[in-house]
Coordinates of C-alpha atoms in Angstrom, one line a residue:
M22 CA 0.0 -0.1 -0.1
I23 CA 1.2 3.7 -1.1
K24 CA 2.8 5.7 2.0
I25 CA 2.2 9.6 1.8
A26 CA 4.0 12.1 4.5
F27 CA 2.3 14.5 5.8
S28 CA 3.4 17.6 8.1
T29 CA 2.3 21.2 8.8
V30 CA 3.9 23.8 6.7
L31 CA 5.0 26.2 9.5
N32 CA 8.6 25.8 10.4
K33 CA 8.6 28.4 13.4
C34 CA 6.1 28.9 16.3
P35 CA 3.4 31.4 15.3
L36 CA 3.2 32.2 19.1
C37 CA 6.8 32.5 20.4
G38 CA 8.8 32.6 16.9
N39 CA 11.0 29.2 18.1
K40 CA 11.9 26.9 15.7
L41 CA 9.5 23.9 15.5
R42 CA 11.1 20.5 16.0
F43 CA 9.7 16.9 14.5
Y44 CA 7.9 15.1 17.0
R45 CA 7.3 11.2 16.7
P46 CA 5.6 10.4 13.6
Y47 CA 2.3 8.2 13.7
R48 CA 0.8 6.3 10.9
R49 CA -2.9 5.5 10.0
T50 CA -4.7 3.8 7.2
A51 CA -7.0 5.7 4.8
K52 CA -9.6 4.5 2.4
S53 CA -10.2 7.4 -0.2
I54 CA -12.6 7.0 -3.6
E55 CA -9.0 7.3 -5.3
G56 CA -7.7 4.5 -3.6
D57 CA -6.4 3.5 -0.1
F58 CA -3.3 4.5 1.3
I59 CA -1.0 4.9 4.5
A60 CA -0.8 8.5 6.1
V61 CA 2.4 9.2 7.5
H62 CA 1.7 12.0 9.8
R63 CA 5.1 13.7 11.2
L64 CA 3.9 16.2 13.8
K65 CA 6.0 19.3 14.8
V66 CA 6.1 20.6 18.2
C67 CA 7.4 23.7 20.1
K68 CA 9.4 23.2 22.8
N69 CA 9.0 26.4 24.5
D70 CA 5.3 26.2 25.1
G71 CA 4.7 22.4 24.2
I72 CA 2.0 23.1 21.4
V73 CA 1.8 20.2 18.8
Y74 CA 1.2 21.4 15.0
K75 CA -0.7 19.1 12.8
S76 CA -1.0 19.0 8.9
D77 CA -3.8 20.9 7.5
K78 CA -3.5 19.1 4.1
L79 CA -4.5 15.8 5.9
E80 CA -7.5 17.1 7.7
D81 CA -8.8 18.0 4.6
I82 CA -8.3 14.6 3.4
I83 CA -9.4 12.8 6.2
R84 CA -10.6 13.7 9.6
N85 CA -9.2 12.5 13.1
K86 CA -10.3 9.0 14.4
C87 CA -11.9 8.1 11.3
T88 CA -10.6 5.4 8.6
Y89 CA -12.8 6.7 5.7
A90 CA -11.5 9.9 3.8
N91 CA -14.0 12.8 3.4
D92 CA -14.6 12.1 -0.1
V93 CA -16.1 8.5 0.5
I94 CA -18.3 9.7 3.4
L95 CA -19.6 12.7 1.2
K96 CA -20.2 9.7 -1.7
A97 CA -22.1 7.6 0.9
A98 CA -24.4 10.6 2.1
R99 CA -25.1 11.9 -1.4
D100 CA -26.0 8.1 -2.5
R101 CA -28.2 7.8 0.4
F102 CA -30.1 11.0 0.5
V103 CA -29.9 11.9 -3.0
Y104 CA -30.0 9.0 -4.8
G105 CA -32.1 7.0 -2.5
R106 CA -29.5 4.1 -2.0
S107 CA -29.7 1.8 1.2
C108 CA -26.7 1.4 3.7
S109 CA -26.4 -1.9 2.8
E110 CA -25.9 -1.1 -0.7
I111 CA -23.4 1.6 0.2
S112 CA -21.7 -0.6 2.3
S113 CA -21.1 -3.3 -0.4
Y114 CA -19.7 -1.3 -3.1
A115 CA -18.0 1.3 -1.1
G116 CA -16.3 -0.8 1.5
I117 CA -17.6 1.1 4.4
S118 CA -19.5 -0.5 7.3
E119 CA -23.2 0.0 7.3
R120 CA -23.1 1.6 10.8
H121 CA -20.6 4.0 9.4
A122 CA -22.5 5.1 6.5
G123 CA -25.8 5.8 8.4
R124 CA -23.6 7.8 10.9
A125 CA -21.3 9.8 8.8
G126 CA -24.4 10.4 6.3
N127 CA -26.0 12.2 9.1
S128 CA -23.5 14.1 10.2
I129 CA -22.5 15.2 6.4
I130 CA -26.0 16.6 5.9
E131 CA -25.9 18.3 9.3
A132 CA -22.6 20.0 8.3
F133 CA -24.2 20.8 5.0
R134 CA -27.0 22.9 6.6
I135 CA -24.3 24.6 8.8
N136 CA -22.3 25.7 6.1
H137 CA -25.6 26.7 4.2
Y138 CA -26.6 29.5 7.0
G139 CA -23.1 30.5 7.1
N140 CA -23.0 31.3 3.3
I141 CA -26.2 33.3 3.3
A142 CA -24.3 36.4 1.7
K143 CA -22.7 34.2 -1.1
I144 CA -26.1 32.9 -1.7
K145 CA -27.8 36.3 -1.9
E146 CA -25.1 37.7 -4.1
F147 CA -25.7 35.1 -6.8
M148 CA -29.6 35.1 -6.7
E149 CA -30.1 38.8 -6.8
S150 CA -33.6 38.9 -7.3
Y151 CA -35.9 35.6 -6.5
I152 CA -39.1 34.0 -6.5
L153 CA -40.2 32.4 -3.4
Q154 CA -41.7 28.6 -3.5
I155 CA -42.8 27.5 0.0
D156 CA -44.6 24.1 1.0
G157 CA -44.4 21.7 3.7
T158 CA -44.7 18.1 4.5
A159 CA -45.4 16.2 7.8
D160 CA -43.1 14.0 9.7
S161 CA -43.6 11.2 12.1
E162 CA -44.2 13.5 15.2
Y163 CA -46.9 15.5 13.3
N164 CA -44.8 18.5 13.0
I165 CA -44.4 20.4 9.7
I166 CA -41.0 20.8 7.8
V167 CA -41.5 23.9 5.8
A168 CA -39.2 24.6 3.0
A169 CA -38.6 27.4 0.8
K170 CA -37.2 27.5 -2.8
D171 CA -36.0 29.9 -5.5
A172 CA -37.8 29.3 -8.5
I173 CA -35.3 30.9 -10.8
T174 CA -32.1 28.9 -9.6
G175 CA -33.9 26.1 -7.7
F176 CA -31.7 26.9 -4.6
V177 CA -33.4 25.4 -1.5
I178 CA -32.7 28.7 0.3
D179 CA -34.5 27.7 4.0
A180 CA -36.4 24.6 5.9
Q181 CA -37.7 24.9 9.4
H182 CA -39.7 22.6 11.6
I183 CA -43.0 24.1 12.7
F184 CA -45.8 23.2 14.8
P185 CA -48.8 23.9 14.2
E186 CA -48.7 24.9 10.2
S187 CA -50.7 28.2 11.7
Y188 CA -50.4 31.9 9.8
G189 CA -48.0 32.7 13.1
N190 CA -45.5 30.2 12.5
I191 CA -45.4 30.3 8.7
R192 CA -45.1 34.2 9.3
N193 CA -41.9 33.5 11.4
V194 CA -40.5 31.7 8.7
L195 CA -41.1 33.9 5.8
V196 CA -39.9 36.8 8.2
N197 CA -36.4 35.0 8.7
I198 CA -36.3 34.6 5.0
R199 CA -36.8 38.3 4.3
E200 CA -34.1 39.2 6.8
R201 CA -31.8 36.9 5.0
F202 CA -32.3 37.2 1.4
G203 CA -34.8 40.4 1.2
T204 CA -38.0 40.4 -0.4
P205 CA -38.8 38.2 -3.4
S206 CA -40.3 39.8 -6.7
G207 CA -43.0 37.4 -6.3
S208 CA -44.1 34.2 -4.7
I209 CA -46.0 31.0 -5.7
S210 CA -47.7 28.6 -3.2
D211 CA -50.8 26.7 -2.5
M212 CA -54.1 27.9 -1.4
R213 CA -54.1 27.5 2.4
S214 CA -55.4 30.5 3.9
G215 CA -52.5 30.7 6.5
I216 CA -49.6 30.8 4.0
L217 CA -51.4 33.5 1.6
E218 CA -52.1 35.5 4.7
A219 CA -48.6 35.2 6.0
L220 CA -47.2 36.1 2.5
K221 CA -49.0 39.1 2.4
D222 CA -48.3 40.2 5.7
A223 CA -44.4 39.2 5.5
F224 CA -43.9 40.8 2.3
P225 CA -46.6 43.7 1.8
G226 CA -46.9 44.7 -2.0
M227 CA -45.4 41.5 -3.4
P228 CA -47.2 39.6 -6.3
V229 CA -48.8 36.3 -4.2
R230 CA -49.7 33.7 -7.1
I231 CA -51.9 30.6 -6.1
C232 CA -51.0 27.4 -7.7
L233 CA -53.1 26.7 -10.9
M234 CA -52.6 22.8 -10.1
H235 CA -54.3 23.2 -6.9
F236 CA -56.9 25.6 -8.1
L237 CA -58.2 23.5 -10.8
R238 CA -58.2 20.5 -8.5
D239 CA -60.2 21.9 -5.8
I240 CA -63.0 22.8 -8.4
G241 CA -62.5 19.4 -10.0
K242 CA -63.1 17.6 -6.5
D243 CA -66.1 19.8 -5.8
L244 CA -67.8 19.1 -9.0
M245 CA -67.3 15.7 -9.8
E246 CA -66.1 13.9 -6.4
I247 CA -69.2 12.3 -5.5
L248 CA -70.6 11.2 -9.0
H249 CA -67.2 9.9 -9.9
T250 CA -66.8 7.8 -6.6
E251 CA -70.5 6.4 -6.8
L252 CA -69.8 5.3 -10.6
G253 CA -66.8 3.4 -9.7
I254 CA -68.4 1.7 -6.7
A255 CA -71.3 0.9 -9.1
I256 CA -68.8 -0.7 -11.8
S257 CA -66.7 -2.6 -9.1
R258 CA -70.0 -4.3 -7.9
I259 CA -70.7 -5.7 -11.4
G260 CA -67.2 -6.7 -11.6
I261 CA -66.3 -7.4 -15.3
K262 CA -62.7 -6.6 -15.3
S263 CA -61.3 -9.7 -13.8
P264 CA -63.3 -11.7 -16.3
L265 CA -62.1 -9.7 -19.1
K266 CA -58.7 -10.4 -17.9
A267 CA -59.3 -14.0 -17.9
I268 CA -60.3 -14.0 -21.5
L269 CA -57.5 -11.9 -22.5
R270 CA -55.3 -14.6 -21.1
E271 CA -56.7 -17.4 -22.9
M272 CA -56.5 -15.8 -26.3
P273 CA -53.3 -16.2 -28.2
E274 CA -50.6 -13.9 -28.9
Y275 CA -50.2 -11.8 -31.8
S276 CA -48.6 -13.9 -34.8
Q277 CA -45.9 -12.1 -36.9
K278 CA -46.5 -14.5 -39.9
T279 CA -50.1 -13.3 -40.4
L280 CA -48.9 -9.6 -39.7
Y281 CA -46.4 -10.1 -42.6
D282 CA -49.1 -11.4 -44.8
I283 CA -51.3 -8.3 -44.1
E284 CA -48.2 -6.0 -44.9
N285 CA -48.1 -7.5 -48.3
G286 CA -51.8 -6.8 -48.9
Y287 CA -53.3 -10.4 -47.9
C288 CA -53.9 -13.0 -45.1
S289 CA -53.7 -16.6 -45.3
D290 CA -55.0 -17.0 -41.8
I291 CA -58.1 -15.1 -41.6
N292 CA -59.2 -16.9 -38.4
N293 CA -56.2 -15.7 -36.5
M294 CA -56.2 -12.3 -37.8
E295 CA -60.2 -12.2 -36.6
I296 CA -58.6 -13.3 -33.1
M297 CA -55.9 -10.6 -33.3
G298 CA -58.3 -8.1 -34.1
I299 CA -60.7 -9.0 -30.9
R300 CA -57.4 -8.8 -28.8
H301 CA -56.5 -5.8 -30.0
I302 CA -60.2 -4.1 -28.9
L303 CA -59.9 -6.1 -25.6
E304 CA -56.4 -4.5 -24.9
G305 CA -57.6 -1.2 -25.6
L306 CA -60.2 -1.3 -23.0
L307 CA -57.9 -3.0 -20.3
L308 CA -55.3 -0.6 -20.6
I309 CA -56.7 2.8 -20.7
K310 CA -54.0 5.3 -20.5
S311 CA -54.1 8.3 -17.8
S312 CA -53.1 12.1 -18.5
G313 CA -50.5 11.5 -15.7
Y314 CA -52.2 14.2 -13.8
G315 CA -54.8 12.1 -11.5
F316 CA -58.3 13.1 -10.6
P317 CA -59.9 15.1 -11.4
F318 CA -57.9 15.7 -14.4
T319 CA -58.3 11.8 -15.2
L320 CA -61.8 10.1 -14.7
R321 CA -60.6 6.9 -14.7
H322 CA -64.1 5.5 -13.7
L323 CA -65.8 7.5 -16.4
N324 CA -63.0 6.8 -19.0
F325 CA -63.9 2.9 -18.5
Y326 CA -67.2 3.2 -18.8
N327 CA -66.6 5.1 -22.3
A328 CA -63.9 2.5 -23.3
C329 CA -66.7 -0.1 -22.6
R330 CA -69.1 1.3 -25.0
E331 CA -66.5 1.8 -27.7
A332 CA -65.6 -1.5 -27.4
E333 CA -69.1 -2.7 -27.5
N334 CA -69.5 -0.8 -30.9
R335 CA -66.2 -2.0 -32.4
L336 CA -67.2 -5.5 -31.5
L337 CA -70.6 -5.4 -33.0
K338 CA -69.2 -4.2 -36.5
L339 CA -66.8 -7.0 -36.2
Y340 CA -69.4 -9.6 -35.4
A341 CA -71.1 -8.7 -38.6
N342 CA -68.1 -9.7 -40.6
V343 CA -66.1 -12.7 -38.8
K344 CA -66.7 -16.1 -40.0
S345 CA -64.8 -18.4 -37.6
K346 CA -66.9 -20.2 -34.5
E347 CA -63.8 -19.4 -32.1
S348 CA -64.1 -15.7 -32.9
L349 CA -67.9 -15.4 -32.7
N350 CA -67.5 -17.4 -29.1
Y351 CA -64.9 -14.3 -28.1
I352 CA -67.1 -11.6 -29.1
N353 CA -70.2 -13.2 -27.5
N354 CA -68.4 -13.9 -24.1
I355 CA -67.0 -10.4 -23.9
M356 CA -70.2 -8.4 -25.2
Q357 CA -72.3 -10.1 -22.4
L358 CA -69.7 -8.9 -19.9
L359 CA -69.7 -5.2 -21.4
Q360 CA -73.5 -5.2 -21.8
K361 CA -73.7 -5.2 -17.7
I362 CA -72.0 -1.9 -17.9
T363 CA -73.4 -0.1 -20.7
G364 CA -77.1 -1.4 -20.3
N365 CA -76.9 -0.3 -16.5
G366 CA -79.6 2.6 -16.5
K367 CA -77.9 3.8 -12.9
I368 CA -74.5 3.6 -14.3
K369 CA -75.5 5.4 -17.7
E370 CA -77.1 8.2 -15.6
N371 CA -74.4 8.8 -13.7
A372 CA -71.8 8.8 -16.7
D373 CA -73.9 11.0 -18.5
K374 CA -74.1 13.8 -15.6
L375 CA -70.3 13.4 -15.2
S376 CA -69.6 13.6 -18.9
N377 CA -71.5 17.0 -18.6
I378 CA -70.0 18.4 -15.6
N379 CA -66.4 17.3 -16.8
A380 CA -67.3 19.3 -20.0
I381 CA -67.5 22.4 -18.0
F382 CA -64.6 21.7 -16.3
N383 CA -62.4 20.9 -19.4
K384 CA -63.4 24.4 -20.9
L385 CA -61.8 26.2 -17.8
R386 CA -59.0 23.6 -18.0
K387 CA -58.3 24.8 -21.9
A388 CA -58.7 28.4 -21.0
F389 CA -55.8 28.1 -18.9
N390 CA -53.9 26.0 -21.7
V391 CA -53.6 22.9 -19.8
P392 CA -52.5 20.3 -22.2
D393 CA -54.1 17.0 -22.1
H394 CA -50.8 15.1 -21.7
G395 CA -47.7 16.4 -20.4
N396 CA -46.0 18.4 -17.6
L397 CA -48.6 20.6 -15.7
S398 CA -46.1 22.6 -14.8
D399 CA -44.4 23.9 -17.7
D400 CA -44.1 27.5 -18.2
L401 CA -46.9 29.7 -19.3
K402 CA -45.7 32.5 -20.9
D403 CA -48.9 33.9 -22.6
D404 CA -50.8 35.0 -19.2
I405 CA -52.6 37.8 -20.8
A406 CA -54.0 35.6 -23.4
A407 CA -55.1 32.9 -21.2
H408 CA -56.6 35.7 -18.9
E409 CA -58.8 36.7 -21.7
Q410 CA -59.6 33.1 -22.7
C411 CA -60.9 32.6 -18.9
N412 CA -63.0 35.5 -19.1
N413 CA -64.5 34.8 -22.3
I414 CA -65.4 31.3 -21.0
M415 CA -66.9 32.8 -17.7
D416 CA -69.0 35.2 -20.0
E417 CA -70.2 32.2 -22.0
L418 CA -71.2 30.3 -18.8
K419 CA -73.0 33.2 -17.3
V420 CA -75.4 33.0 -20.4
Y421 CA -76.3 29.4 -19.5
T422 CA -77.4 30.5 -15.8
H423 CA -80.3 32.1 -17.5
A424 CA -81.2 29.1 -19.5
D425 CA -83.4 26.3 -18.9
I426 CA -80.8 23.6 -17.9
P427 CA -80.9 20.8 -15.4
G428 CA -80.4 21.7 -11.7
Y429 CA -77.2 19.6 -11.4
L430 CA -75.5 21.6 -14.2
M431 CA -76.7 25.0 -12.9
K432 CA -74.9 24.4 -9.3
A433 CA -71.9 23.6 -11.3
I434 CA -71.8 26.7 -13.6
K435 CA -72.5 28.9 -10.5
L436 CA -69.6 27.3 -8.4
V437 CA -66.9 27.3 -11.3
I438 CA -68.0 31.3 -12.0
S439 CA -67.8 32.1 -8.1
R440 CA -64.5 30.4 -7.7
Y441 CA -63.2 32.0 -10.5
R442 CA -64.0 35.1 -9.7
N443 CA -62.8 34.9 -6.3
R444 CA -59.1 33.8 -7.2
E445 CA -59.1 35.8 -10.5
T446 CA -56.3 38.3 -9.2
M447 CA -53.9 35.7 -7.5
L448 CA -54.2 33.3 -10.3
F449 CA -52.7 35.7 -12.9
A450 CA -50.4 37.7 -10.3
N451 CA -47.0 38.4 -11.8
N452 CA -44.0 40.6 -11.4
N453 CA -42.3 42.9 -14.0
E454 CA -40.4 40.0 -15.7
H455 CA -43.5 37.8 -15.9
S456 CA -41.2 35.1 -14.6
I457 CA -43.6 33.7 -11.4
P458 CA -44.4 30.0 -12.5
R459 CA -48.0 28.9 -12.9
T460 CA -47.6 26.2 -10.4
N461 CA -45.9 25.0 -7.5
N462 CA -45.5 21.6 -8.8
G463 CA -41.4 22.1 -8.3
M464 CA -42.3 21.9 -4.6
E465 CA -44.5 18.8 -4.8
Q466 CA -41.9 17.2 -6.9
F467 CA -39.0 18.0 -4.4
F468 CA -41.0 16.6 -1.5
R469 CA -42.2 13.3 -3.1
K470 CA -38.6 12.8 -4.1
L471 CA -37.4 13.4 -0.6
R472 CA -39.9 11.0 1.0
R473 CA -39.4 8.5 -1.8
N474 CA -35.5 8.2 -1.5
I475 CA -36.1 7.5 2.2
R476 CA -39.5 5.4 1.8
K477 CA -38.1 2.8 -0.7
R478 CA -35.1 1.7 1.5
C479 CA -36.7 2.1 5.0
G480 CA -40.5 2.2 4.9
N481 CA -43.1 4.7 5.5
I482 CA -42.3 4.6 9.5
A483 CA -38.8 5.1 9.2
T484 CA -39.7 7.9 6.6
G485 CA -41.4 9.8 9.2
N486 CA -38.6 9.3 12.0
M487 CA -36.0 10.4 9.3
L488 CA -37.8 13.4 8.6
A489 CA -38.5 14.4 12.3
N490 CA -34.8 14.0 13.0
N491 CA -33.0 15.0 10.0
G492 CA -35.8 16.6 7.7
V493 CA -34.3 20.2 7.8
S494 CA -30.8 19.1 7.0
L495 CA -32.1 16.7 4.2
A496 CA -34.4 19.3 2.4
I497 CA -31.0 21.9 2.5
F498 CA -28.7 18.9 1.2
Q499 CA -30.6 18.6 -2.0
N500 CA -28.7 21.6 -3.0
I501 CA -25.7 19.4 -3.9
E502 CA -26.9 18.6 -6.8
N503 CA -27.4 22.3 -8.1
K504 CA -24.4 22.9 -9.9
D505 CA -24.8 27.1 -9.5
Y506 CA -25.4 26.2 -5.8
V507 CA -22.2 24.6 -5.6
K508 CA -20.4 27.3 -7.7
A509 CA -22.0 29.8 -5.4
V510 CA -21.5 28.6 -2.0
F511 CA -17.9 26.3 -2.3
G512 CA -16.4 28.1 -5.6
N513 CA -13.3 26.0 -6.3
N514 CA -12.9 24.7 -2.8
N515 CA -13.5 20.7 -2.0
I516 CA -16.9 20.1 -0.7
A517 CA -15.8 17.2 1.1
S518 CA -13.0 19.3 2.9
V519 CA -15.3 21.9 3.7
L520 CA -17.8 20.2 5.3
A521 CA -15.5 17.9 7.2
K522 CA -14.8 21.2 9.5
H523 CA -18.3 21.4 10.5
I524 CA -18.6 17.9 11.3
M525 CA -18.2 17.1 15.3
P526 CA -15.3 15.0 16.0
Y527 CA -15.9 11.3 16.1
G528 CA -15.1 8.9 19.1
N529 CA -17.0 7.8 22.6
N530 CA -17.1 10.1 25.3
G531 CA -14.6 7.6 27.2
M532 CA -17.1 6.4 29.8
T533 CA -18.9 3.1 29.5
H534 CA -22.7 3.2 30.5
K535 CA -21.8 1.3 33.6
K536 CA -19.2 3.8 34.7
I537 CA -21.5 6.9 33.9
I538 CA -24.3 5.5 36.2
Q539 CA -21.8 4.8 38.9
L540 CA -20.7 8.4 38.9
V541 CA -24.3 9.4 38.7
E542 CA -25.2 7.5 41.6
K543 CA -22.3 9.0 43.5
G544 CA -22.8 12.8 42.9
T545 CA -26.6 11.9 43.8
D546 CA -25.4 10.7 47.3
M547 CA -23.0 13.5 47.7
I548 CA -25.9 16.0 47.0
I549 CA -28.2 13.9 49.9
N550 CA -25.3 13.8 52.3
S551 CA -24.3 17.5 51.4
R552 CA -21.0 16.5 50.5
I553 CA -20.8 17.8 47.1
K554 CA -18.6 21.1 46.6
D555 CA -18.3 23.5 43.6
N556 CA -14.5 23.3 43.4
P557 CA -12.0 20.7 43.2
Y558 CA -9.7 22.4 46.1
T559 CA -9.9 20.3 49.3
D560 CA -7.6 20.2 52.4
K561 CA -6.2 16.6 51.6
L562 CA -5.1 18.3 48.0
F563 CA -3.3 21.4 49.7
E564 CA -1.6 18.7 52.0
S565 CA -0.2 16.8 49.1
I566 CA 1.0 20.0 47.4
K567 CA 2.7 21.0 50.6
S568 CA 4.6 17.8 51.0
A569 CA 5.6 17.7 47.3
R570 CA 7.1 21.1 47.5
A571 CA 9.0 20.0 50.9

């Protein structure tokens, strides 16, 4: 194993100016990402005052009483808290013990938090103007971890534990942010009244925008949740999905030979082609794709009902032209199941109502330029056009309030108009640069990733406990993946070496548990018997000093 010598660059004592002399060297094995080596540490000592001087370079590479170099510990922390790997996985490829991987990882993220708050001036200088994103998540002790990000740079600028999630507590968090980073050019948050009031109070005059996703989701839930749930229960009670899946499993796979014939304009096995056509219709029914947004943007029960109707129509057309008995049997079996859904009067009534209300919801959704598929948090550059479209939709819906329409539709239209007018200003609030994002999805994704990385290796209970103990440090540690943050805070310095200076020294307190208990009992006994003193000087001590001098 390679040996590397280390010693301080000082040749004279900075206190008295005497020449430093080499003290006894000591060796230690160090495990680094670049390879293992033996560090020969040649200490220097001042004979005048007895101070021992160590190598700063060695301390930048590896900490005292630790076998693993700082870069190994940082990589273990990054793998654990950013990439979601378990301590056992880290141990298997890094050669670091599971216990040390966990312990060192926790110390690194705490050191990162300390370093973050020690470099507020650098972060503020880099950000200049910023847009505040704020959200929170709960830990196992029902406290709330509130995190704040800059929407422009993506920096996690602050994180705090609060309980409860009240106006006063949130305001205190925002005031701390204002004192450290100044007033943002705008903010985006969800629609909770405590957050909105605290933002207005902490940052007077700042544009406060509410998340478009939360606004649409709340309206959609109020409009369609009851009907959608009832439709799902009715479909589930009939239970046709499992029998349909059983039929699909029985059907033969697609035949490439037959498909090559079709590609060339003919078919030598029409019976096989008929069955493949039926299989394709059945797969389309059972594999309905979602938009990815979830309810109410995707109405999966209504989509299944509509898919049943479409499959029924296509099978009827196919039934009139197939010839083989096997194909006819497949169609008959599937049709009998589908008609249990499409022929049910209650299901049809609920589905029709839901479709009509969903049409109103989709009008509002399209006015906001929310796509059917894709990323809901994509930047929206045409706020003015979207605002005009929404106002036009409101005027159009207002006409229907004077028409003879069913009561459930009248109620839905009035709800949409009322909610929109109430939140109109905050939905389109923006700064001069028009750079406030339209959704707070960035924070939603941030907390999902944070919890998922812990949950997939530890489970739900451990996730809550981890957030309770290290949630604040964990949130701020995510900045390590932000290149701009690393450049602003660490510059050209080695990240591992900088963080190592903030880590508390390893090592036990020098006492066993048994010794601790004995001394606690001794101290308690001294208090009870009035024999405890507040200084170490006793008559016995002075007698021993006198005898030593004599």
